[in-house]
Short mmCIF file of C-alpha atoms in Angstrom, two decimals:
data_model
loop_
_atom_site.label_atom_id
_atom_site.label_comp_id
_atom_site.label_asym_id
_atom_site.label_seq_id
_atom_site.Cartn_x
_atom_site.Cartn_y
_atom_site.Cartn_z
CA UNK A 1 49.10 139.74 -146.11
CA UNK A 2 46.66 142.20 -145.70
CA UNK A 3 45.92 144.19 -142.14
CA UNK A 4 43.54 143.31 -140.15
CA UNK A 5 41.41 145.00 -137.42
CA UNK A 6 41.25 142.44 -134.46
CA UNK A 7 39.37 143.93 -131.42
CA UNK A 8 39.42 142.51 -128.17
CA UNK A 9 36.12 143.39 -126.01
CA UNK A 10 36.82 143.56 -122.64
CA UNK A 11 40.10 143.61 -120.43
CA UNK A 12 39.46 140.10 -118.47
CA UNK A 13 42.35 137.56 -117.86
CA UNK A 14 42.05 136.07 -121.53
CA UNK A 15 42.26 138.79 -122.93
CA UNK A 16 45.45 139.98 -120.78
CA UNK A 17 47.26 137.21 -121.63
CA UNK A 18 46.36 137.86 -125.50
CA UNK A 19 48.13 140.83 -125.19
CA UNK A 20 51.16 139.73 -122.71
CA UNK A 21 51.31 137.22 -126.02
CA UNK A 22 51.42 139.47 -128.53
CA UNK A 23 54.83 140.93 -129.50
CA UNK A 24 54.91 144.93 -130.56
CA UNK A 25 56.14 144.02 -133.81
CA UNK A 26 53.04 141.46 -134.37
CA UNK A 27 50.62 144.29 -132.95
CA UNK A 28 52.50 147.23 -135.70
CA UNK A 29 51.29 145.03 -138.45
CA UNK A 30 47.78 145.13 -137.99
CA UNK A 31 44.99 147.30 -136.17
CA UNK A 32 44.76 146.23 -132.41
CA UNK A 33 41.83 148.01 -130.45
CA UNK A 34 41.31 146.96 -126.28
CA UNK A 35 37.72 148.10 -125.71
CA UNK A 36 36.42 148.63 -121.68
CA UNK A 37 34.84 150.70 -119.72
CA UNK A 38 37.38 150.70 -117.23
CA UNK A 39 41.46 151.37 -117.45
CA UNK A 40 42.03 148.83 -114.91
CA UNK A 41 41.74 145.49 -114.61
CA UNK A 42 41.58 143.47 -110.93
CA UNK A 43 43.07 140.34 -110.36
CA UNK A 44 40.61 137.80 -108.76
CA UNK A 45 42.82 135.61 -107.02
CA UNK A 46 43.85 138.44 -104.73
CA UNK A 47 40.44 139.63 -103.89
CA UNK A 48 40.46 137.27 -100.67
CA UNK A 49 43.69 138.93 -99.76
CA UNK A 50 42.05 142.45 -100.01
CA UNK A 51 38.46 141.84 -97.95
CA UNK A 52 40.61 140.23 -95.30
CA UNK A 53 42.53 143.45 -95.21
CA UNK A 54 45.90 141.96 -95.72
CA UNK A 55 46.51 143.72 -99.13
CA UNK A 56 45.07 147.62 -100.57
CA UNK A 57 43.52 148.09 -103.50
CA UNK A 58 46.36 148.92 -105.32
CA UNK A 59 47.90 145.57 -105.31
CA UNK A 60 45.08 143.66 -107.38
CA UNK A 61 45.22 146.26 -109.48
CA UNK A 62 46.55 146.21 -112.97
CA UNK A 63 46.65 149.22 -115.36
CA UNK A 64 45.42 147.09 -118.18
CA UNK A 65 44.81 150.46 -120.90
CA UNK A 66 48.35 151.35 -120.25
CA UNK A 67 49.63 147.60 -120.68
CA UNK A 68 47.94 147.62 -124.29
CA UNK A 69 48.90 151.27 -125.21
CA UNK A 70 52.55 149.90 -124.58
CA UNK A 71 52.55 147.65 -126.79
CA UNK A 72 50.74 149.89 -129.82
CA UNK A 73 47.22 148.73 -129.03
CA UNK A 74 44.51 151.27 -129.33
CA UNK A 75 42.56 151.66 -125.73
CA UNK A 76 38.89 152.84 -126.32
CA UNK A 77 37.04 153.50 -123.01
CA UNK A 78 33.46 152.56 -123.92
CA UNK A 79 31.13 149.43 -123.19
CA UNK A 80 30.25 146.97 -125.82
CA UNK A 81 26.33 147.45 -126.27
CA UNK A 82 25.91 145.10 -129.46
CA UNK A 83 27.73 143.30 -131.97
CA UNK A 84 26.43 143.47 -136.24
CA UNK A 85 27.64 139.63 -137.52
CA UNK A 86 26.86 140.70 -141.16
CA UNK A 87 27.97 143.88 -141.53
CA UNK A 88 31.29 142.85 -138.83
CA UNK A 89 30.52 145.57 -136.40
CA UNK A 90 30.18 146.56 -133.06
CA UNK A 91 28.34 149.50 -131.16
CA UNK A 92 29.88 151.23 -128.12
CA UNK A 93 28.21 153.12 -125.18
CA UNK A 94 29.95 156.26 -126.66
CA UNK A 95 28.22 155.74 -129.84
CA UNK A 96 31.08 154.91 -131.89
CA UNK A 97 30.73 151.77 -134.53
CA UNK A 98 34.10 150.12 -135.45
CA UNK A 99 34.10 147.47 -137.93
CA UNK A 100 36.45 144.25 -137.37
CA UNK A 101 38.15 141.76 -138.89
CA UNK A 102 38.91 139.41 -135.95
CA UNK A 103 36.35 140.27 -132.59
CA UNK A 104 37.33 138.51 -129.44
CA UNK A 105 35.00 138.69 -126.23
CA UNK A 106 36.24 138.84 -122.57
CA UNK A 107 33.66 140.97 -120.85
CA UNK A 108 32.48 138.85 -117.96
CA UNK A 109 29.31 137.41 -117.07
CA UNK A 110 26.44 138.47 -115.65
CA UNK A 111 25.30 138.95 -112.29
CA UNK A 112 22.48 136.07 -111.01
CA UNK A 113 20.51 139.04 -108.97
CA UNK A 114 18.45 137.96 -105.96
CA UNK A 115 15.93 140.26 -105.32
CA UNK A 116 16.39 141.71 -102.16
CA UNK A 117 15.06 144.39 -99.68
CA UNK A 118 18.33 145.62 -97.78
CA UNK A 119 20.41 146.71 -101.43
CA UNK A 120 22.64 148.78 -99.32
CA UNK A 121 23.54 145.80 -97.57
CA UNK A 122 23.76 143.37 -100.21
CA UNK A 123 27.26 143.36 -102.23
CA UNK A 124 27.90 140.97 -105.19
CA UNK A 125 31.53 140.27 -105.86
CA UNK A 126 31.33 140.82 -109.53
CA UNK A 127 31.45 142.72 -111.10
CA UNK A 128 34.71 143.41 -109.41
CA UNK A 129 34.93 147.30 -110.04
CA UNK A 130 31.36 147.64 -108.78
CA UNK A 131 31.92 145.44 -105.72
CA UNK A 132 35.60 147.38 -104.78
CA UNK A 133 34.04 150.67 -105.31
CA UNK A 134 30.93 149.65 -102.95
CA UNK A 135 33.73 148.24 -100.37
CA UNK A 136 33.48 151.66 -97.82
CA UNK A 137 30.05 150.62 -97.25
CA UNK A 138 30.98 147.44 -95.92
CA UNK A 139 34.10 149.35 -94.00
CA UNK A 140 31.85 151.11 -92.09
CA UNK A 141 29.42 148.31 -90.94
CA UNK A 142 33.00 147.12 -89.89
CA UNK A 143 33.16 150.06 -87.83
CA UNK A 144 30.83 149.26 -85.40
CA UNK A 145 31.45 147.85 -82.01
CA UNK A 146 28.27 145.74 -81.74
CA UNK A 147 28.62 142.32 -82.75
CA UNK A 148 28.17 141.53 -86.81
CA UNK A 149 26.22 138.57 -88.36
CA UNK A 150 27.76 138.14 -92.11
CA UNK A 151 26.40 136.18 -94.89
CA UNK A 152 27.55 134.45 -97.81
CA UNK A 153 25.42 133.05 -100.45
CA UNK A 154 27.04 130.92 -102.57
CA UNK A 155 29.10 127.64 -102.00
CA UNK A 156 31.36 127.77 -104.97
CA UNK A 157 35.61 128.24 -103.99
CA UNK A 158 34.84 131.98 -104.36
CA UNK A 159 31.98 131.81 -101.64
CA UNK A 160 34.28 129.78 -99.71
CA UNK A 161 37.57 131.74 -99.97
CA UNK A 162 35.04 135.43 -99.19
CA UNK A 163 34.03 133.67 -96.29
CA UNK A 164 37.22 132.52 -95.06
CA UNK A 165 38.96 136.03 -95.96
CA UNK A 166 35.84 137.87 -94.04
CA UNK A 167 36.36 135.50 -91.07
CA UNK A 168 39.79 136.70 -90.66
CA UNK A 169 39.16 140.22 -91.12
CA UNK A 170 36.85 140.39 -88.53
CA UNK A 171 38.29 138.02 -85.72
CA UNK A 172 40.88 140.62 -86.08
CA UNK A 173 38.60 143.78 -85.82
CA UNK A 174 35.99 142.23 -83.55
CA UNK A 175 36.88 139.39 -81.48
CA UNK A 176 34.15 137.29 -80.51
CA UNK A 177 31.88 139.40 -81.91
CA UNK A 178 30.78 138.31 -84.94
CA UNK A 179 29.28 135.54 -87.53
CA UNK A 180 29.70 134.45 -90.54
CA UNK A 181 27.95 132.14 -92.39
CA UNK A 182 27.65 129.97 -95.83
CA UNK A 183 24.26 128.88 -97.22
CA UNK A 184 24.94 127.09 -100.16
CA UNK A 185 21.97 125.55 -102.29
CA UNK A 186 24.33 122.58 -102.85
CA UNK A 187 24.59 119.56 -100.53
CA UNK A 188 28.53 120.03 -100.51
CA UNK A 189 30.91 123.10 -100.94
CA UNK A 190 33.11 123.14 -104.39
CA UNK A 191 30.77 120.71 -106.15
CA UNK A 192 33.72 120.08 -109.01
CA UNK A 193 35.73 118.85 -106.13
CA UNK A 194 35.73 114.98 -105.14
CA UNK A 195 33.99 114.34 -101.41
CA UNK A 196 37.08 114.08 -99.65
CA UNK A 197 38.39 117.41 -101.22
CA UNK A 198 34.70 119.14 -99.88
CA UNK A 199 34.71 117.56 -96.76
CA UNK A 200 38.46 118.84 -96.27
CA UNK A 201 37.00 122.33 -96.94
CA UNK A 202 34.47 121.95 -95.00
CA UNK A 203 36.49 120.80 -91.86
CA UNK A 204 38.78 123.97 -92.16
CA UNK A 205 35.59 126.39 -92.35
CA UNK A 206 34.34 124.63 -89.20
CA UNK A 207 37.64 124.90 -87.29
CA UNK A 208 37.76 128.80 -88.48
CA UNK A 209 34.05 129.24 -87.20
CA UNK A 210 32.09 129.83 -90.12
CA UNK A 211 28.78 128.23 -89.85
CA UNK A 212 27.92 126.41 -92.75
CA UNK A 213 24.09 125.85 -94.18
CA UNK A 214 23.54 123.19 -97.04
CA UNK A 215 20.34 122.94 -99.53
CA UNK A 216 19.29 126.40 -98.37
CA UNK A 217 18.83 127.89 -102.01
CA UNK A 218 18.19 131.89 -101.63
CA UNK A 219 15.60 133.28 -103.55
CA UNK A 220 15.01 136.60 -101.39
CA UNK A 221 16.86 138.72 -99.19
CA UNK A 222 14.46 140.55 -97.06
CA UNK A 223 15.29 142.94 -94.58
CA UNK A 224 18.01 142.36 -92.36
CA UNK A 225 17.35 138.60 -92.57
CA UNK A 226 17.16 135.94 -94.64
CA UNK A 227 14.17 133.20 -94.81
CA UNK A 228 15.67 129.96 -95.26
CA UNK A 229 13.73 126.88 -96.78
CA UNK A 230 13.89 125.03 -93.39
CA UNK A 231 11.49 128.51 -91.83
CA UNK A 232 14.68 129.53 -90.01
CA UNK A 233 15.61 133.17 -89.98
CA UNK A 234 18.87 134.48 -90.04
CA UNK A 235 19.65 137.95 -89.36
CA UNK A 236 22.78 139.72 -90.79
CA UNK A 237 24.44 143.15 -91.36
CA UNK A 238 25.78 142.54 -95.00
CA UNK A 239 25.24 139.66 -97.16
CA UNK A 240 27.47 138.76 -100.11
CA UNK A 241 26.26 137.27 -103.10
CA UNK A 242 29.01 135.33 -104.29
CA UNK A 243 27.29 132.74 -107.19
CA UNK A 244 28.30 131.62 -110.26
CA UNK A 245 27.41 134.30 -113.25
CA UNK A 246 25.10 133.57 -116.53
CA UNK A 247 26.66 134.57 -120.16
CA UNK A 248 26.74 137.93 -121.66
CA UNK A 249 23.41 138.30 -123.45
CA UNK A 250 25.54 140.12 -126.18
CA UNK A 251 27.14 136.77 -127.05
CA UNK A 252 23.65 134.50 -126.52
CA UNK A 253 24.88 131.86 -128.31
CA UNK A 254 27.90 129.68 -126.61
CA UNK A 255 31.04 129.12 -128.24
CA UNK A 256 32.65 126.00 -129.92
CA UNK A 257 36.28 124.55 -129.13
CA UNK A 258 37.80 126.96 -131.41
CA UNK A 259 36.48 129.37 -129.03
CA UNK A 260 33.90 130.78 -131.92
CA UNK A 261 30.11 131.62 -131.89
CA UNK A 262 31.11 132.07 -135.29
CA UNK A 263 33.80 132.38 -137.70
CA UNK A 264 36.01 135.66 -136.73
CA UNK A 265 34.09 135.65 -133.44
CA UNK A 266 35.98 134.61 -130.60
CA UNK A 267 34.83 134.87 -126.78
CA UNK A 268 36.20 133.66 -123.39
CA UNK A 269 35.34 133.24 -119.39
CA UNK A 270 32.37 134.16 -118.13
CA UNK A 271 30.55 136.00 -120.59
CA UNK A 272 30.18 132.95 -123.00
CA UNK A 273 30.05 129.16 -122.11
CA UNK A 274 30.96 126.17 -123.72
CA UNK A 275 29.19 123.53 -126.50
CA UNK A 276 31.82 120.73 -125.76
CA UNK A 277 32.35 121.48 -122.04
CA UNK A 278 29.24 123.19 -120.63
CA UNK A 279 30.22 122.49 -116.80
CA UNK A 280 33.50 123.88 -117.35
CA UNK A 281 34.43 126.00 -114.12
CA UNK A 282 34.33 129.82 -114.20
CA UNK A 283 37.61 130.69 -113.05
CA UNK A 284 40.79 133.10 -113.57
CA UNK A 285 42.26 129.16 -113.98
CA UNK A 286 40.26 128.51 -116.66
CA UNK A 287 40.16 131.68 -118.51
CA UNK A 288 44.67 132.15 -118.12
CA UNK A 289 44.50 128.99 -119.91
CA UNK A 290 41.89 130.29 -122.48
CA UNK A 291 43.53 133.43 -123.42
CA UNK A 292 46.96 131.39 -123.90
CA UNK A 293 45.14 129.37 -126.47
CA UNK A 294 43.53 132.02 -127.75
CA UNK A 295 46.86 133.90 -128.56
CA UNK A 296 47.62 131.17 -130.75
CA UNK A 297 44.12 130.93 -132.72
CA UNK A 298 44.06 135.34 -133.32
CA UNK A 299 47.24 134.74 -134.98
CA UNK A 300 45.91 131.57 -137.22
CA UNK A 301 43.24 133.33 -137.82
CA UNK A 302 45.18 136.39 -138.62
CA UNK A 303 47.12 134.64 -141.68
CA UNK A 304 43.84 132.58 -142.56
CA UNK A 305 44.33 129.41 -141.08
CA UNK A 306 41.79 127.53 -138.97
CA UNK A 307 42.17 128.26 -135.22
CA UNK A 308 43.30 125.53 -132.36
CA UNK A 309 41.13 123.55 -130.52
CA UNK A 310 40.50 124.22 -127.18
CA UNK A 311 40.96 121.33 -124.48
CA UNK A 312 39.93 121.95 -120.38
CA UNK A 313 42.86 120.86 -118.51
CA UNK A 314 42.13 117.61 -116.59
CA UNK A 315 43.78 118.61 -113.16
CA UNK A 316 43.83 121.84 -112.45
CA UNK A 317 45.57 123.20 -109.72
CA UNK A 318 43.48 125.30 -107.24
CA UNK A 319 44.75 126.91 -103.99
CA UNK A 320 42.11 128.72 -101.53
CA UNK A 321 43.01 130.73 -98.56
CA UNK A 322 42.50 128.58 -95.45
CA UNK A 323 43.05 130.26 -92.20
CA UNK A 324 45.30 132.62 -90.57
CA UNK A 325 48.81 132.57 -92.70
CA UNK A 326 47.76 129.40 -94.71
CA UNK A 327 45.48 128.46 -97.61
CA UNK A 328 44.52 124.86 -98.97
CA UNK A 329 46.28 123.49 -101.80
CA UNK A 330 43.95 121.13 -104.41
CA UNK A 331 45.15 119.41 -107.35
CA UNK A 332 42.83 116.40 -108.47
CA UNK A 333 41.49 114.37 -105.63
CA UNK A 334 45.16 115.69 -103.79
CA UNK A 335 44.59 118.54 -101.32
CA UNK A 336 46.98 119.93 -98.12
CA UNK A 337 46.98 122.52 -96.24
CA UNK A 338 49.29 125.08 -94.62
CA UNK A 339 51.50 127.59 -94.46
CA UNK A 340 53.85 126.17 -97.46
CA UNK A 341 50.85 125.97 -99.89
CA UNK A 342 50.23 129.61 -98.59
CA UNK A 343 53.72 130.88 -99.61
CA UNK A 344 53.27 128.97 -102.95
CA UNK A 345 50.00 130.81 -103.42
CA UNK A 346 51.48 134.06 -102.87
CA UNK A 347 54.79 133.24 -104.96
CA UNK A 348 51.96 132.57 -108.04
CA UNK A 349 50.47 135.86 -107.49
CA UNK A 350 53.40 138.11 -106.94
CA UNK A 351 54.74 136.57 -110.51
CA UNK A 352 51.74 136.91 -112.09
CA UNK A 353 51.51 140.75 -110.92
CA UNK A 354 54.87 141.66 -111.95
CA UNK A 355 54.29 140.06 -115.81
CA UNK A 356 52.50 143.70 -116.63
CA UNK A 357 55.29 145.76 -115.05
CA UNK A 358 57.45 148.10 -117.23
CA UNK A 359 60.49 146.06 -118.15
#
């Protein structure tokens, strides 16, 4: 068998678990390149944890260049600016061109930008390197003694869980002194959840005090307020835009369920969508599970046979933060809350962390 050049694009949670897959002696055979812009990866699920100040920076944090060099990979620090199909190339922000044999894509998605007048204001959650790097901004609104209006645009489980998390941070640092809000365009939070589910969420959000707006899509941030369709205003001091993104325009075209725009061309998450599934979720849920099956299609594809079929889960197990020292548990139409589904939670993400430590 002849080596191959595989390249994975992009250090998301597919391709992470690609290369937690992938044994040193499998990677020694063959050409492995990680290409990113960034050395580190961050770990979505804990990004509640850190804007409600329970957790630093450091502990979402994964050292994904080091993880790969470990295990013989070649790290390139560039951004992928185009991909050649016929000649099996891609171009870098450096300049570089490196040819492949196998490409895989795991870059993220794009941004749904709102224009807005008050940009130093306004933070989007992802990308997540932009958003944590923007996060002192937002640390010293937090330092002010009057009392804050926040807003969150979105009403996806992100929106909900960076509303929550924001809550929390600042009943702690200003008590009684400040708002936050949802407007969500929908006319229920976590639309891929059944009623009962939403209306659960819902109830919690309530009891927490975050005021919650429905069909109120957001096509303008002006300044220092917001101009809903129902003529109200609403002032704030930072607004998060937390909606879902759009697909890479590198990858325009989404994949099938081998994961393939085309043959040798794999790509995953958010920067791609789905032919067979197009209202699959954008999730770190969803794109684990990818990059498991995707593990086992690089190597089929690595010896020349066809690649598995990809299949969404059909319950997927989802748990939100909640409230002080407890988060929301939701598998199916099943859903609790408390403290135990909070300790479950962090049990996930503590395991999940330590899978990339030195062994």
């Amino acid at each position: 068998m002849n080596a191959k050049t595989v390249i994975l694009a992009g250090s998301g949670h597919s391709h992470l678990e690609v290369l937690k897959s992938f044994s040193e002696n499998e990677i020694a055979k063959h050409r492995f390149l990680l290409v990113s812009p960034h050395r580190h990866t961050y770990y979505s699920a804990l990004v509640p944890r850190f804007i409600a100040g329970l957790v630093g920076v450091e502990a979402l944090t994964i050292d994904s260049a080091r993880f790969a060099e470990r295990k013989g990979v070649r790290f390139v620090k560039a951004k992928l600016e185009s991909i050649d199909r016929d000649q099996k190339s891609i171009l870098l922000s450096n300049g570089d061109r490196e040819r492949f044999d196998i490409l895989s894509i795991n870059i993220g998605g794009t941004p749904d930008v709102i224009p807005t007048r008050s940009s130093e204001r306004t933070f989007y959650l992802r990308p997540f390197d932009q958003f944590l790097s923007r996060w002192p901004e937002f640390e010293r609104v937090c330092e002010s003694n009057q009392k804050l209006s926040i807003v969150v645009v979105g009403g996806g489980a992100a929106a909900v869980e960076v509303a929550t998390a924001l809550k929390l941070r600042l009943t702690r640092s200003h008590p009684n002194k400040n708002e936050v809000h949802i407007i969500s365009r929908s006319s229920k939070l976590c639309a891929s959840y059944t009623s009962k589910v939403s209306t659960s969420i819902l109830e919690s959000l309530t009891k927490l005090g975050v005021r919650v707006h429905f069909n109120e899509p957001v096509t303008k941030v002006g300044d220092q307020h917001l101009e809903l369709q129902t003529g109200q205003t609403l002032q704030f001091d930072s607004v998060f835009i937390v909606t879902p993104t759009e697909p890479s325009n590198i990858l325009p075209d989404p994949v099938n369920a081998s994961l393939e725009s085309q043959p040798d061309i794999f790509a995953t998450g958010d920067c791609t969508s789905m032919t067979d599934y197009p209202d699959l979720p954008r999730s770190g849920v969803v794109a684990v599970r990818q990059g498991q099956l995707l593990s086992e299609s690089l190597r089929a594809r690595i010896i020349g046979q066809k690649p598995k079929l990809y299949a969404p889960q059909n319950k997927m197990l989802n748990i939100l933060i909640s409230g002080d020292g407890q988060a929301r548990l939701v598998f199916a139409n099943l859903s609790f809350e408390g403290r135990l589904a909070l300790r479950f939670k962090n049990w996930i993400d503590n395991r999940y962390m330590k899978s990339f430590e030195e062994k």
